[in-house]
XYZ file of C-alpha atoms in Angstrom:
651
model
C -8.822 37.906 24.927
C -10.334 34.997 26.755
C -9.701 34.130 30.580
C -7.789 30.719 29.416
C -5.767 33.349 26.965
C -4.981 35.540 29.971
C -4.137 32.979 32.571
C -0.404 33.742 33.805
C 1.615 30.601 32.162
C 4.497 29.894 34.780
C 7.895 29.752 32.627
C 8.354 25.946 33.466
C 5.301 25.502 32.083
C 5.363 21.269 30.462
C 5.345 22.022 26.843
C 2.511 19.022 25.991
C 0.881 21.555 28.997
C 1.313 24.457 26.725
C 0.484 22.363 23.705
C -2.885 21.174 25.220
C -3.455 24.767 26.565
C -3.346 26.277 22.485
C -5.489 23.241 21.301
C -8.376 24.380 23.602
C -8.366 28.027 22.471
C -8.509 27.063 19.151
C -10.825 24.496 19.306
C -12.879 26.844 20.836
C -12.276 29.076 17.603
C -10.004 31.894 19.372
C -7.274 31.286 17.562
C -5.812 34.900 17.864
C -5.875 34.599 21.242
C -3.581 31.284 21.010
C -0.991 33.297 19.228
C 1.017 34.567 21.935
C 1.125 31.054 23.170
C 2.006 29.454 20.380
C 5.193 32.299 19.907
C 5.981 31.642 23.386
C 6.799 27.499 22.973
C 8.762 28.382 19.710
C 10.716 30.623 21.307
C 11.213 27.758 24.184
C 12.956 25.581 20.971
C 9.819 23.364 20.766
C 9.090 21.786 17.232
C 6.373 19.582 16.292
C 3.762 19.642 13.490
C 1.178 19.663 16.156
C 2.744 23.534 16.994
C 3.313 24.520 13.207
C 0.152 23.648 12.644
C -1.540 25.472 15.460
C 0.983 28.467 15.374
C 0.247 29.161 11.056
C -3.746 28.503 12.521
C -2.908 31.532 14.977
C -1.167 33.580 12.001
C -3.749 33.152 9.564
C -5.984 34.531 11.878
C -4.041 37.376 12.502
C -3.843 38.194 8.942
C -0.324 36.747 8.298
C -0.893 35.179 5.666
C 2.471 34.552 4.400
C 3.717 33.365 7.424
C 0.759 30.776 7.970
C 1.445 29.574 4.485
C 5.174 29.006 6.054
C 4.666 27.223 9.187
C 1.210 25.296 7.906
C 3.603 23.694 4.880
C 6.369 22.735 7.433
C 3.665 20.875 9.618
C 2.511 18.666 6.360
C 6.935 17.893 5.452
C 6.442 16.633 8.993
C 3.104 14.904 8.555
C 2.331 14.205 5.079
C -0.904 12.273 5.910
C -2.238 14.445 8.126
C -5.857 15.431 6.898
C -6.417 18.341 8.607
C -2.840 19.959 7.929
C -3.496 19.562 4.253
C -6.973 20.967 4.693
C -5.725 23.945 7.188
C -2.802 24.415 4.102
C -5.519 24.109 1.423
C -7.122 26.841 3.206
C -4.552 29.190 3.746
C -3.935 28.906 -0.424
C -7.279 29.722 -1.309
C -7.186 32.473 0.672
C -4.043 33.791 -0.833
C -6.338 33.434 -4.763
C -3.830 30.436 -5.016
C -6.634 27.812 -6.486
C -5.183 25.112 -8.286
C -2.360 24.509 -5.758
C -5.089 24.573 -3.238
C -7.508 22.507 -5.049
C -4.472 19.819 -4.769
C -4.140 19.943 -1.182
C -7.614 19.818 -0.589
C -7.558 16.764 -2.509
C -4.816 15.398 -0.699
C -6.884 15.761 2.595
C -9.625 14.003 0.969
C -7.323 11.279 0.268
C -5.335 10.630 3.732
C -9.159 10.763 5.105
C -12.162 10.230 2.649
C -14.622 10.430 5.526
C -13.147 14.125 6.280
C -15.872 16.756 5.785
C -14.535 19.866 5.993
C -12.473 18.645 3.145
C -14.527 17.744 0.667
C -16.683 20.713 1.005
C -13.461 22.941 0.892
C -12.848 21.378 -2.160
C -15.964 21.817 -3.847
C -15.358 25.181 -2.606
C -12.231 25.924 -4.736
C -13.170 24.113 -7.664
C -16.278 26.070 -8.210
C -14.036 28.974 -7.925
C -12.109 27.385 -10.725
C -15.377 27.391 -12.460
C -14.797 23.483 -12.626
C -18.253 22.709 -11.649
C -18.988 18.972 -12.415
C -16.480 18.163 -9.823
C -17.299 20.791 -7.611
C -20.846 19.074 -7.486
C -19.123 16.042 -6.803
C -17.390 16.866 -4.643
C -20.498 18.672 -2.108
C -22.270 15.786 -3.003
C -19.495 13.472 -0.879
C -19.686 16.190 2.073
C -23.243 15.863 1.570
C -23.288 12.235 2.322
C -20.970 12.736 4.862
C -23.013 15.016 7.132
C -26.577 15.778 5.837
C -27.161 18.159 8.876
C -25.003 20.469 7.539
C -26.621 22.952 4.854
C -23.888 24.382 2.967
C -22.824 21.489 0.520
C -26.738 21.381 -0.689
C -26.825 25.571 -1.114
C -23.368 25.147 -3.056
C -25.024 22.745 -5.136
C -27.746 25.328 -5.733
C -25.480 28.182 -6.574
C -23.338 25.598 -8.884
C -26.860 24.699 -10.692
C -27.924 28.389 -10.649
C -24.144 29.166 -12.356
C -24.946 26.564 -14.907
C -28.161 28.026 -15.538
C -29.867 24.966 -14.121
C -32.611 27.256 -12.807
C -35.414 25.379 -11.996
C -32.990 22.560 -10.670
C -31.726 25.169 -8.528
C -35.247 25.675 -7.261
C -36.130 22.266 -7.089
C -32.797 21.407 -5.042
C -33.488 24.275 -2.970
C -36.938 23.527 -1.943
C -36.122 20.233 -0.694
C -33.737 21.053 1.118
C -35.794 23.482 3.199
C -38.409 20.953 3.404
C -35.771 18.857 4.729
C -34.924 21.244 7.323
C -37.176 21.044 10.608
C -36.144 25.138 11.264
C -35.903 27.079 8.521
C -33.835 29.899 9.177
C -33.619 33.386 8.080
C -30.388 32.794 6.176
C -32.151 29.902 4.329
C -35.065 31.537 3.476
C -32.572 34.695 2.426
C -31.368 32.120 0.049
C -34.455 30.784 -1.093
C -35.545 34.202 -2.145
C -32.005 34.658 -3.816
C -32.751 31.943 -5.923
C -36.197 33.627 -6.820
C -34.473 36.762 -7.690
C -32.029 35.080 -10.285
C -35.342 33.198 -11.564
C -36.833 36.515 -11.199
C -40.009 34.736 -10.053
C -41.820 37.542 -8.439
C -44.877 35.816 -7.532
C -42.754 33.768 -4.953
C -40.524 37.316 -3.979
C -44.051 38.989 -3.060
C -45.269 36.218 -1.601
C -42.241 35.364 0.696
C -40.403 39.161 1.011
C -42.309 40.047 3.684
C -42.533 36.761 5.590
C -39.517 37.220 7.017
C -39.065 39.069 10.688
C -36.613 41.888 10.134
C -36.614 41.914 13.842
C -34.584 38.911 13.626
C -31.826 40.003 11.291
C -28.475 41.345 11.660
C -28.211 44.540 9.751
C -26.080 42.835 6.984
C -29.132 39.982 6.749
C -31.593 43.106 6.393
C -29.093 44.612 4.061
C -29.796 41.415 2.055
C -33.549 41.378 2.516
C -33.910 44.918 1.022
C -31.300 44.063 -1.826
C -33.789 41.768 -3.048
C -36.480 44.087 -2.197
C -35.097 46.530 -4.883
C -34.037 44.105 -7.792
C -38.249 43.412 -7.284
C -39.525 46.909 -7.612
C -36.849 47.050 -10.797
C -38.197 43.949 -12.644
C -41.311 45.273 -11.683
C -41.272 48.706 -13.305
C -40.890 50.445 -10.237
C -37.753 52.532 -10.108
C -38.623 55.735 -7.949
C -39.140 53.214 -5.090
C -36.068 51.179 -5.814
C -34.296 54.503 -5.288
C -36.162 55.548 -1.955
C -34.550 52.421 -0.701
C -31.314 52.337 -1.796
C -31.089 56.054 -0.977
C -31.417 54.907 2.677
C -29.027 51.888 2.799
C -25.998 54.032 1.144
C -25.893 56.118 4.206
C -25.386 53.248 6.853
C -22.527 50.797 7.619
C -23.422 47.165 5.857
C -21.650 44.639 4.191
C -23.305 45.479 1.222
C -22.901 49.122 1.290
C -20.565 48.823 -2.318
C -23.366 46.766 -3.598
C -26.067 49.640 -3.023
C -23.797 52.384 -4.228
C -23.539 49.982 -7.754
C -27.349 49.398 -7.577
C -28.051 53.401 -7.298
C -26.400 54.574 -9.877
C -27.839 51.620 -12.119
C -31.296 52.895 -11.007
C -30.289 56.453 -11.460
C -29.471 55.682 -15.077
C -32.622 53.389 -15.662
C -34.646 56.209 -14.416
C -32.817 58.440 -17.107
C -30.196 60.302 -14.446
C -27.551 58.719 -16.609
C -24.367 61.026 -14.904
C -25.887 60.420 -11.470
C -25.429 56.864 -12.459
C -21.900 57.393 -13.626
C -21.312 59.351 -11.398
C -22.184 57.058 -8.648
C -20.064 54.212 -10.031
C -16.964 56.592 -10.323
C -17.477 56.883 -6.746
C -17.696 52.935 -5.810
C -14.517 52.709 -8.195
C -12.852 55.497 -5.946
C -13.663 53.208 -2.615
C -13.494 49.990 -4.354
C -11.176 49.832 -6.974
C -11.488 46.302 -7.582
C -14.908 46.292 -7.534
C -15.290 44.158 -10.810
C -18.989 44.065 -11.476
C -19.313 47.772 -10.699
C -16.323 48.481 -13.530
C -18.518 46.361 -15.538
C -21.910 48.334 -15.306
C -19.655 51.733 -15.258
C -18.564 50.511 -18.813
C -22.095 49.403 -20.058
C -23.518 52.981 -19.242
C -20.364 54.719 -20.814
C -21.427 52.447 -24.090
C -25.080 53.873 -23.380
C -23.905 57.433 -23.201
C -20.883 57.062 -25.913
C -17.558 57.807 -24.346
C -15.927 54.740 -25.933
C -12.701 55.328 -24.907
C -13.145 54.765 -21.435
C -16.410 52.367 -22.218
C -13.445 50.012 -23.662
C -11.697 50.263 -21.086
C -13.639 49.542 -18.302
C -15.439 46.901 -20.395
C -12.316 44.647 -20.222
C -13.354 43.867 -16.547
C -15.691 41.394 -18.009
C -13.389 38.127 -17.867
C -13.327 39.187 -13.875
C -17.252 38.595 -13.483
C -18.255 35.123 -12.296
C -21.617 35.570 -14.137
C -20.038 36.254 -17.780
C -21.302 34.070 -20.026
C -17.935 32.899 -21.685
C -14.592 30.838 -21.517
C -11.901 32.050 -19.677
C -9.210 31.616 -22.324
C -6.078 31.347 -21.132
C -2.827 31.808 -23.508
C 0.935 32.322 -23.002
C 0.186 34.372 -26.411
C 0.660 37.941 -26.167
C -2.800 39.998 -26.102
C -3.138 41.884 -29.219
C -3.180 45.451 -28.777
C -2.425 47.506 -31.978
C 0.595 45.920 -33.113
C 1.973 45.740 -36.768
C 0.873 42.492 -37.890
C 2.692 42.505 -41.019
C 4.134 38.434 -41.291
C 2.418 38.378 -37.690
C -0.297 35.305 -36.661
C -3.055 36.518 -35.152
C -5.884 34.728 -33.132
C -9.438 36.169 -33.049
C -11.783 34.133 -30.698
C -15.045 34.599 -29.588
C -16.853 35.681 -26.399
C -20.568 35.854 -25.089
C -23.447 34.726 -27.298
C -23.998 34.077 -31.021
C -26.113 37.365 -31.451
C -21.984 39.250 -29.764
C -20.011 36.891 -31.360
C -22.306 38.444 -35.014
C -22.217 42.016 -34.094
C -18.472 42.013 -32.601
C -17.224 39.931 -35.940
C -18.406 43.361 -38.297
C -14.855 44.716 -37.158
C -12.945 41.372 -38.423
C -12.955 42.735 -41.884
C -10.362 46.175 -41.109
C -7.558 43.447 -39.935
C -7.702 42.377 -43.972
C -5.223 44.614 -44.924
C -3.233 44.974 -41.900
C -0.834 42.237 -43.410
C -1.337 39.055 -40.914
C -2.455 35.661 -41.014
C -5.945 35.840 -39.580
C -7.144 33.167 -37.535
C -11.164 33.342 -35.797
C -12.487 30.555 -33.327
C -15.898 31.065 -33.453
C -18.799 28.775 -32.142
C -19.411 25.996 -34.798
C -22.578 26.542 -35.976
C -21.280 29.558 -37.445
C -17.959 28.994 -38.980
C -19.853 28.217 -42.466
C -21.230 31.806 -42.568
C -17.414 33.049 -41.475
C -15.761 30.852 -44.185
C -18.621 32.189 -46.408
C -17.959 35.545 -45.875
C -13.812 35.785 -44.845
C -12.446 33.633 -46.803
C -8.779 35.453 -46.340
C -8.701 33.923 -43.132
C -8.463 30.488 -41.329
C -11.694 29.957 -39.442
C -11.656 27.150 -36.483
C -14.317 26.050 -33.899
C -13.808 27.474 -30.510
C -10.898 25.884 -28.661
C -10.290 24.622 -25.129
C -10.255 27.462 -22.079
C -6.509 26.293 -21.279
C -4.226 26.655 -24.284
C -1.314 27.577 -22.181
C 1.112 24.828 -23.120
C -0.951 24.127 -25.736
C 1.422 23.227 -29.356
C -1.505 24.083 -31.501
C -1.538 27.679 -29.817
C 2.707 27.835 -30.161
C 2.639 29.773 -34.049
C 0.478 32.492 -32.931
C 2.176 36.015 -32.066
C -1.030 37.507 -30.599
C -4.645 36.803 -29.470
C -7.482 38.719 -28.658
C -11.092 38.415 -27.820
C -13.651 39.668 -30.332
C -14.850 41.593 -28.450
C -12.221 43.482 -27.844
C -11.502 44.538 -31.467
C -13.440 47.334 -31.481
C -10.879 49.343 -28.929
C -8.520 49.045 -32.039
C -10.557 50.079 -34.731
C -13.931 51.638 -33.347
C -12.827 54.043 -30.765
C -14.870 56.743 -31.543
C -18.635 56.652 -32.453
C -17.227 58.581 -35.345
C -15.560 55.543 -36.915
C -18.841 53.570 -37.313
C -20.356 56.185 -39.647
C -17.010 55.982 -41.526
C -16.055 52.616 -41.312
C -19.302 50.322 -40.416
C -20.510 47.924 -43.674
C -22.479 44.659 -44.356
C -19.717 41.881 -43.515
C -21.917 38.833 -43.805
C -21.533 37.724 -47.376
C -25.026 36.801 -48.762
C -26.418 33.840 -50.055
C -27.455 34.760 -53.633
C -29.095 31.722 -55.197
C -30.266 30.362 -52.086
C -32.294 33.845 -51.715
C -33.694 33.551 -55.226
C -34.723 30.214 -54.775
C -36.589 31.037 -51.546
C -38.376 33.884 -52.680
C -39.146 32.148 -56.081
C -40.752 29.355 -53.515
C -42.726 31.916 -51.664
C -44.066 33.170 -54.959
C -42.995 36.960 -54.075
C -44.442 39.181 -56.774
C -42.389 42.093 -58.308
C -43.183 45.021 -56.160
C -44.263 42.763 -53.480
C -41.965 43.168 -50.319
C -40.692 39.953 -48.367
C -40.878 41.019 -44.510
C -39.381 38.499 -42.082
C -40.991 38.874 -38.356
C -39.107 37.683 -35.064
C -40.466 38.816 -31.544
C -38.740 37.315 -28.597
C -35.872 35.760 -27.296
C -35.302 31.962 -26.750
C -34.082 33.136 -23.395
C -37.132 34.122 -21.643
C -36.587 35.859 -17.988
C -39.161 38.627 -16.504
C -36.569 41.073 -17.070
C -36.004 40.848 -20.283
C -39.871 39.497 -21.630
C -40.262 43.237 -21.179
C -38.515 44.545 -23.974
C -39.812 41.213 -26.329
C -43.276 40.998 -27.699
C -45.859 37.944 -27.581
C -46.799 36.536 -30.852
C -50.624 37.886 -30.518
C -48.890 41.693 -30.616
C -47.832 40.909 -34.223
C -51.842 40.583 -35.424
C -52.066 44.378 -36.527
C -49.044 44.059 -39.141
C -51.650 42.029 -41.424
C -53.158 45.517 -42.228
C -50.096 46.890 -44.386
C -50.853 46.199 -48.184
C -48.179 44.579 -50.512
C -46.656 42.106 -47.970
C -45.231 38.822 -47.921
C -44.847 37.355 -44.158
C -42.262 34.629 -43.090
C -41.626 33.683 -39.834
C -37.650 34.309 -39.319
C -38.245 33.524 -34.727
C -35.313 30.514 -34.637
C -37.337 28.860 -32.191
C -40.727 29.772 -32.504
C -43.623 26.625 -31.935
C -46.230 25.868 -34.240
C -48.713 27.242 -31.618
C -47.535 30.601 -32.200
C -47.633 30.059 -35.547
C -51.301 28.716 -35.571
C -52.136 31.704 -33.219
C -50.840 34.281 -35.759
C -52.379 32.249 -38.980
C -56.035 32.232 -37.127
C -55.216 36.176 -36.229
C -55.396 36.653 -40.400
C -51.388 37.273 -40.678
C -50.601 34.759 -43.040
C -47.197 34.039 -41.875
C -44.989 31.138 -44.152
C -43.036 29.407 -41.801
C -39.657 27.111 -43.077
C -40.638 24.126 -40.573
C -37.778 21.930 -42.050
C -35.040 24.727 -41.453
C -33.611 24.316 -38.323
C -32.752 28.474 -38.027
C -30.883 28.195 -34.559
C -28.458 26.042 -35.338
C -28.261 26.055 -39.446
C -27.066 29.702 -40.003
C -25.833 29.454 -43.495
C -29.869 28.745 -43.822
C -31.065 31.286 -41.586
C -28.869 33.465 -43.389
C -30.124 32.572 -46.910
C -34.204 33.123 -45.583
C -33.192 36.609 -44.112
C -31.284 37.507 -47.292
C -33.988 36.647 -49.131
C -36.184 39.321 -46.845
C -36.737 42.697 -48.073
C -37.040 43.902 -44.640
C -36.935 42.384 -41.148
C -38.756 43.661 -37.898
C -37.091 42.068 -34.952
C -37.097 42.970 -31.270
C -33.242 43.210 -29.892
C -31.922 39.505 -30.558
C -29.414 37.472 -32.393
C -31.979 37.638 -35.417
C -30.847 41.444 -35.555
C -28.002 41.142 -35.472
C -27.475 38.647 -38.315
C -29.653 40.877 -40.992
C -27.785 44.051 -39.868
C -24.434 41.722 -41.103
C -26.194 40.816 -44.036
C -27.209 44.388 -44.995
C -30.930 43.636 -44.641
C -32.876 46.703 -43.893
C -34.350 45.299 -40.010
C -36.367 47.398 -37.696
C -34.976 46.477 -34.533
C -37.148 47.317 -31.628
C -35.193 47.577 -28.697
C -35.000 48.789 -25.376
C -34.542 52.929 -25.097
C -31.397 52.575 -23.118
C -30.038 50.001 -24.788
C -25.673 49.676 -25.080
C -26.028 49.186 -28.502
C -27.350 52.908 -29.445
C -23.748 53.861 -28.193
C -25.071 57.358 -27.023
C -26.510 57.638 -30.539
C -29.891 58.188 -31.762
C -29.398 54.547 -34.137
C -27.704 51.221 -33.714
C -23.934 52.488 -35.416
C -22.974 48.622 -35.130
C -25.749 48.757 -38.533
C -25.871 50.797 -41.501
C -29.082 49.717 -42.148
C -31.015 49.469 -39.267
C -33.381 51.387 -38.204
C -34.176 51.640 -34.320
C -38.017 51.847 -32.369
C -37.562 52.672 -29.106
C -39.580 50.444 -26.672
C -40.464 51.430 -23.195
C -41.219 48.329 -20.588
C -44.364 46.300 -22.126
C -44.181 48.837 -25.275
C -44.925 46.273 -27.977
C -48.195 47.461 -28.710
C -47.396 51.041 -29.174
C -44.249 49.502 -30.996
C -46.149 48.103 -33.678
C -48.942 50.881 -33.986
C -45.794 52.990 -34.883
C -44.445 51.135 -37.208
C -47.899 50.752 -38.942
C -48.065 54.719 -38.928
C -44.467 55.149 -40.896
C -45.031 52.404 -43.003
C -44.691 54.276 -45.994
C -41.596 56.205 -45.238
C -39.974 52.730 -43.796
C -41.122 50.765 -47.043
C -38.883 53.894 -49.146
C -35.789 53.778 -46.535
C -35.345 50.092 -46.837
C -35.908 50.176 -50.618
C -32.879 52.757 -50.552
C -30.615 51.263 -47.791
C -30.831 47.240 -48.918
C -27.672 45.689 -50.009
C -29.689 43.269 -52.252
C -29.065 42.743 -55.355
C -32.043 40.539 -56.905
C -31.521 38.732 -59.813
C -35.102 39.228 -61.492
C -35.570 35.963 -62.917
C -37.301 33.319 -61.238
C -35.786 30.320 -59.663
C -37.221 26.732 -60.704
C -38.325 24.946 -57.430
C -39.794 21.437 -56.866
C -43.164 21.825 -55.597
C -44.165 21.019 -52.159
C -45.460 17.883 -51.622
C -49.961 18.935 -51.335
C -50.129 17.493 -48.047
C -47.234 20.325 -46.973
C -49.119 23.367 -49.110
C -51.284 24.065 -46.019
C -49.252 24.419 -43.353
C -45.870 24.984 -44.430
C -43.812 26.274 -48.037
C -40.996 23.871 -49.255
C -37.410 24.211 -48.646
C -34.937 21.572 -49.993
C -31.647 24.298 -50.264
C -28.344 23.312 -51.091
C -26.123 25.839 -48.911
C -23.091 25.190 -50.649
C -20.516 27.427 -50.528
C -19.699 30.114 -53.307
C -16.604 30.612 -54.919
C -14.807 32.926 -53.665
């Protein structure tokens, strides 16, 4: 305790003495030490909101909690106005994981006092948390204006932007700010290379890592330094390092100390220790149980190593992780788990990305005969392939994250995310072999037509080519090839080529063309955002070679024989030595920059791959050829003709 604390206070002690006495403590920021003041003028029979206030201030940093909420709220019933109470009671509810009723307080203080600081950052605060981040940005933008000396409403704004996956605006806001700062600090520059690790810019990591004086940090700053140190080496191919310093850091006392246990066992299993890495996050789990992102890798690498059960499970822990990619639904409907559904209603929504929402959506078809009324919200641009292909249920665009309340929620019995289905009816990798089939309903005519416009000849095989994502990150580029890689496919007699990359540009399509592959490319189908089209043009495919991306996903639905290259640790193998999600896919494992040796291999089975697909395929090709308009000439050189109806089949 301080000296002020510890001076004797005589028992007939003024209490505006007292009063003035607690003020300076706290203002000095030793608010436990004002505690046993603050009892001692209650017990006296003083009352004021000046004392509640202080006195919940003194609680709250003793870890009571529940009693600051208590004598905090009774200051504000005595001063309503009072900007700082509402703020100190705003506080005290965020603390408690109360967010909305502290997002209103915090509001409340911005109200009695717009010019209040600490207020409007404390609200951007919370309403980030909320994940509500257009006003969170609004509101560090007002404590911004308020006080541009201070640095933490600008690095909100960064991690808001870098939430949104505003990247480079993350950067850019970043950057200015540190050239707005005349000391740049080793917790700025921490963040700064934060940023470049979520950019996963190395050149700036190697450039900047070792700028800063690890002389000048606190061990938890170093911890920090070194954190970013290792997600480097990773992206960079270099695991055995990674380990030699995380190895290190479990051993000593840090802030981060859960962090490096999670990292470990995630470079234990990258290096192929896959129980170390369990292992490892079975031991975080033991100290942490609420550790939500390490219950989220622990279920990833069960996935990888195919215990389901518990893979299920732990994979639940998703909707916990700020940095999932997907609403945070919230119903008063009961979560599905099993029930009868005979005269039930049942919503189905979906999660993550349109390549999850495909794959997940293969397990829709077993709730057919369960007896219920069926409902999926999926993302718009696919409900015409899910009306296409369920047409015994009600399909719906995704709805609003709030539904509690909500009327048009009120006639469902149960929800679930799709996601989640598989728990139900894949538990075991057993039940993929028995129970996994095409469940994307193809496009029959549409598939004639396009093949009958790309002039495939009988015996001739249609081979649709897709080699990246549209989500380019260093991380991930390595598992994706570049266009060039594609050149020695042009070798393989009795091929037709079409370009099936959703967002490919027509320099990669020039670069291939003037490589001799003489690709076809749709340039007036709009394949990220039509599906029924894409659909139709990968139906129409007698095979598909695709690295691991939505594309793959989609022709595994359809039934179209795709090689999927993939990464060799990769969830999706579920411990197996295929992909079970597809019956007829077959899986090239790619090490880190592989795609060369990727393609050379599938050049060297060609001949067995040309038989599988001709014996897996769920086409059924009509043999006749489809009239077509011709292309206008001007078109003929550069691109084929597509004028489709997509219409949808009877049922």
């Amino acid at each position: 305790m301080t000296k002020l604390a510890l001076n004797t206070v005589p028992a007939n002690t003024p209490p505006a003495k007292l009063l003035k006495k607690i003020h300076s403590l706290q203002k000095r920021g030793k608010f436990a030490d004002s505690l046993p003041l603050c009892k001692k003028l209650a017990s006296q029979g003083y009352v004021s909101a000046d004392l509640l206030h202080f006195h919940g201030l003194a609680l709250r940093a003793a870890n009571d909690l529940e009693g600051a909420l208590v004598k905090i709220y009774a200051a504000t019933e005595n001063k309503p106005s009072d900007a700082m109470m509402l703020n100190s009671l705003g506080v005290i509810l965020f603390q408690m994981n109360e967010i909305e009723p502290a997002i209103a307080q915090f509001k409340r203080a911005t109200q009695a006092d717009q010019k209040f600081y600490d207020a409007w950052k404390n609200l951007g605060i919370a309403l980030r948390k909320a994940e509500r981040y257009q006003a969170a940005f609004t509101a560090f933008n007002c404590a911004h204006h308020l006080d541009r000396r201070q640095v933490d409403p600008m690095v909100n704004i960064v991690e808001i932007l870098i939430a949104t996956r505003q990247y480079k605006r993350a950067e850019s806001a970043m950057d200015k700010l540190l050239d707005a700062c005349s000391i740049i600090t080793p917790g700025l520059a921490l963040q700064r290379l934060h940023i470049a690790e979520r950019l996963e810019d190395l050149d700036y990591i190697a450039e900047h890592l070792d700028r800063i004086d690890k002389g000048k940090l606190s061990v938890d700053e170093q911890a920090e330094l070194d954190s970013i140190r290792v997600s480097y080496l990773r992206i960079s191919g270099r695991i055995d390092e990674a380990i030699d310093i995380l190895e290190e850091w479990v051993d000593i006392d840090n802030a981060l100390q859960d962090h490096y246990l999670m990292l470990l066992g995630l470079c234990y299993a990258e290096a192929g220790r896959m129980d170390d890495g369990i292992a490892y996050h079975k031991a975080l789990l033991a100290k942490s149980p609420d550790h939500t992102t390490g219950r989220y890798n622990l279920g990833l690498l069960q996935f990888k190593n195919g215990n389901l059960e518990e893979a299920y499970e732990n994979y639940e822990s998703r909707w916990q992780r700020p940095e999932f990619p997907s609403k945070r639904r919230q119903f008063s409907i009961a979560r599905w788990k099993g029930e009868p559904l005979e005269g039930k209603k049942l919503l189905v929504w979906r999660e993550q990305g349109i390549g999850d929402e495909v794959r997940y959506a293969s397990v829709i078809p077993d709730l057919k005969e369960l007896g219920g009324d069926v409902t999926f919200e999926c993302s718009p641009k696919l409900s015409p392939v899910w009306e296409h292909s369920f047409p015994w249920a009600s399909i719906a665009d995704e709805g609003p994250t709030e539904c509690r309340g909500d009327e048009a929620y009120a006639h469902f019995d149960y929800q679930i995310p799709v996601g989640s289905l598989g728990s139900i009816f894949r538990p075991a990798v057993e039940d993929f072999a028995r129970k996994q089939a095409p469940w994307i309903r193809r496009y029959r005519e549409a598939e004639d037509l396009i093949r009958t416009q790309l002039a495939v000849e009988p015996g001739e095989m249609l081979v649709g080519v897709c080699w990246r994502s549209s989500h380019m990150a260093t991380s991930r580029d390595r598992f994706f090839l570049m266009a060039e890689q594609l050149e020695p496919l042009k070798t393989l007699p009795g091929c037709r080529w079409v370009n099936v990359q959703y967002d490919c540009s027509n320099e990669e399509i020039d670069t291939l063309r003037d490589l001799g592959l003489p690709l076809h490319h749709f340039a007036n189908l709009d394949q990220k955002n039509d599906m029924a089209g894409a659909c139709s043009l990968l139906g129409a495919c007698d095979l598909v070679i695709s690295v691991g991306v939505s594309v793959s996903d989609l022709a595994g639905g359809l039934g179209v024989p795709v090689i999927q290259i993939a990464r060799e640790n990769a969830e999706v193998f579920l411990g197996t030595d295929h992909v079970p999600w597809f019956p007829t896919c077959m899986s090239l494992r790619m090490k880190p920059h592989g795609g060369d040796a990727a393609i050379a291999e599938i050049i060297e089975r060609w001949p067995g791959i040309v038989a599988w697909a001709k014996d897996v395929t769920s086409a059924e090709r009509s043999g006749h050829p489809v009239p077509v308009k011709a292309a206008p000439a001007e078109k003929k050189a550069r691109h084929a003709a597509l004028d489709l109806d997509y219409a949808i089949e009877a049922a």
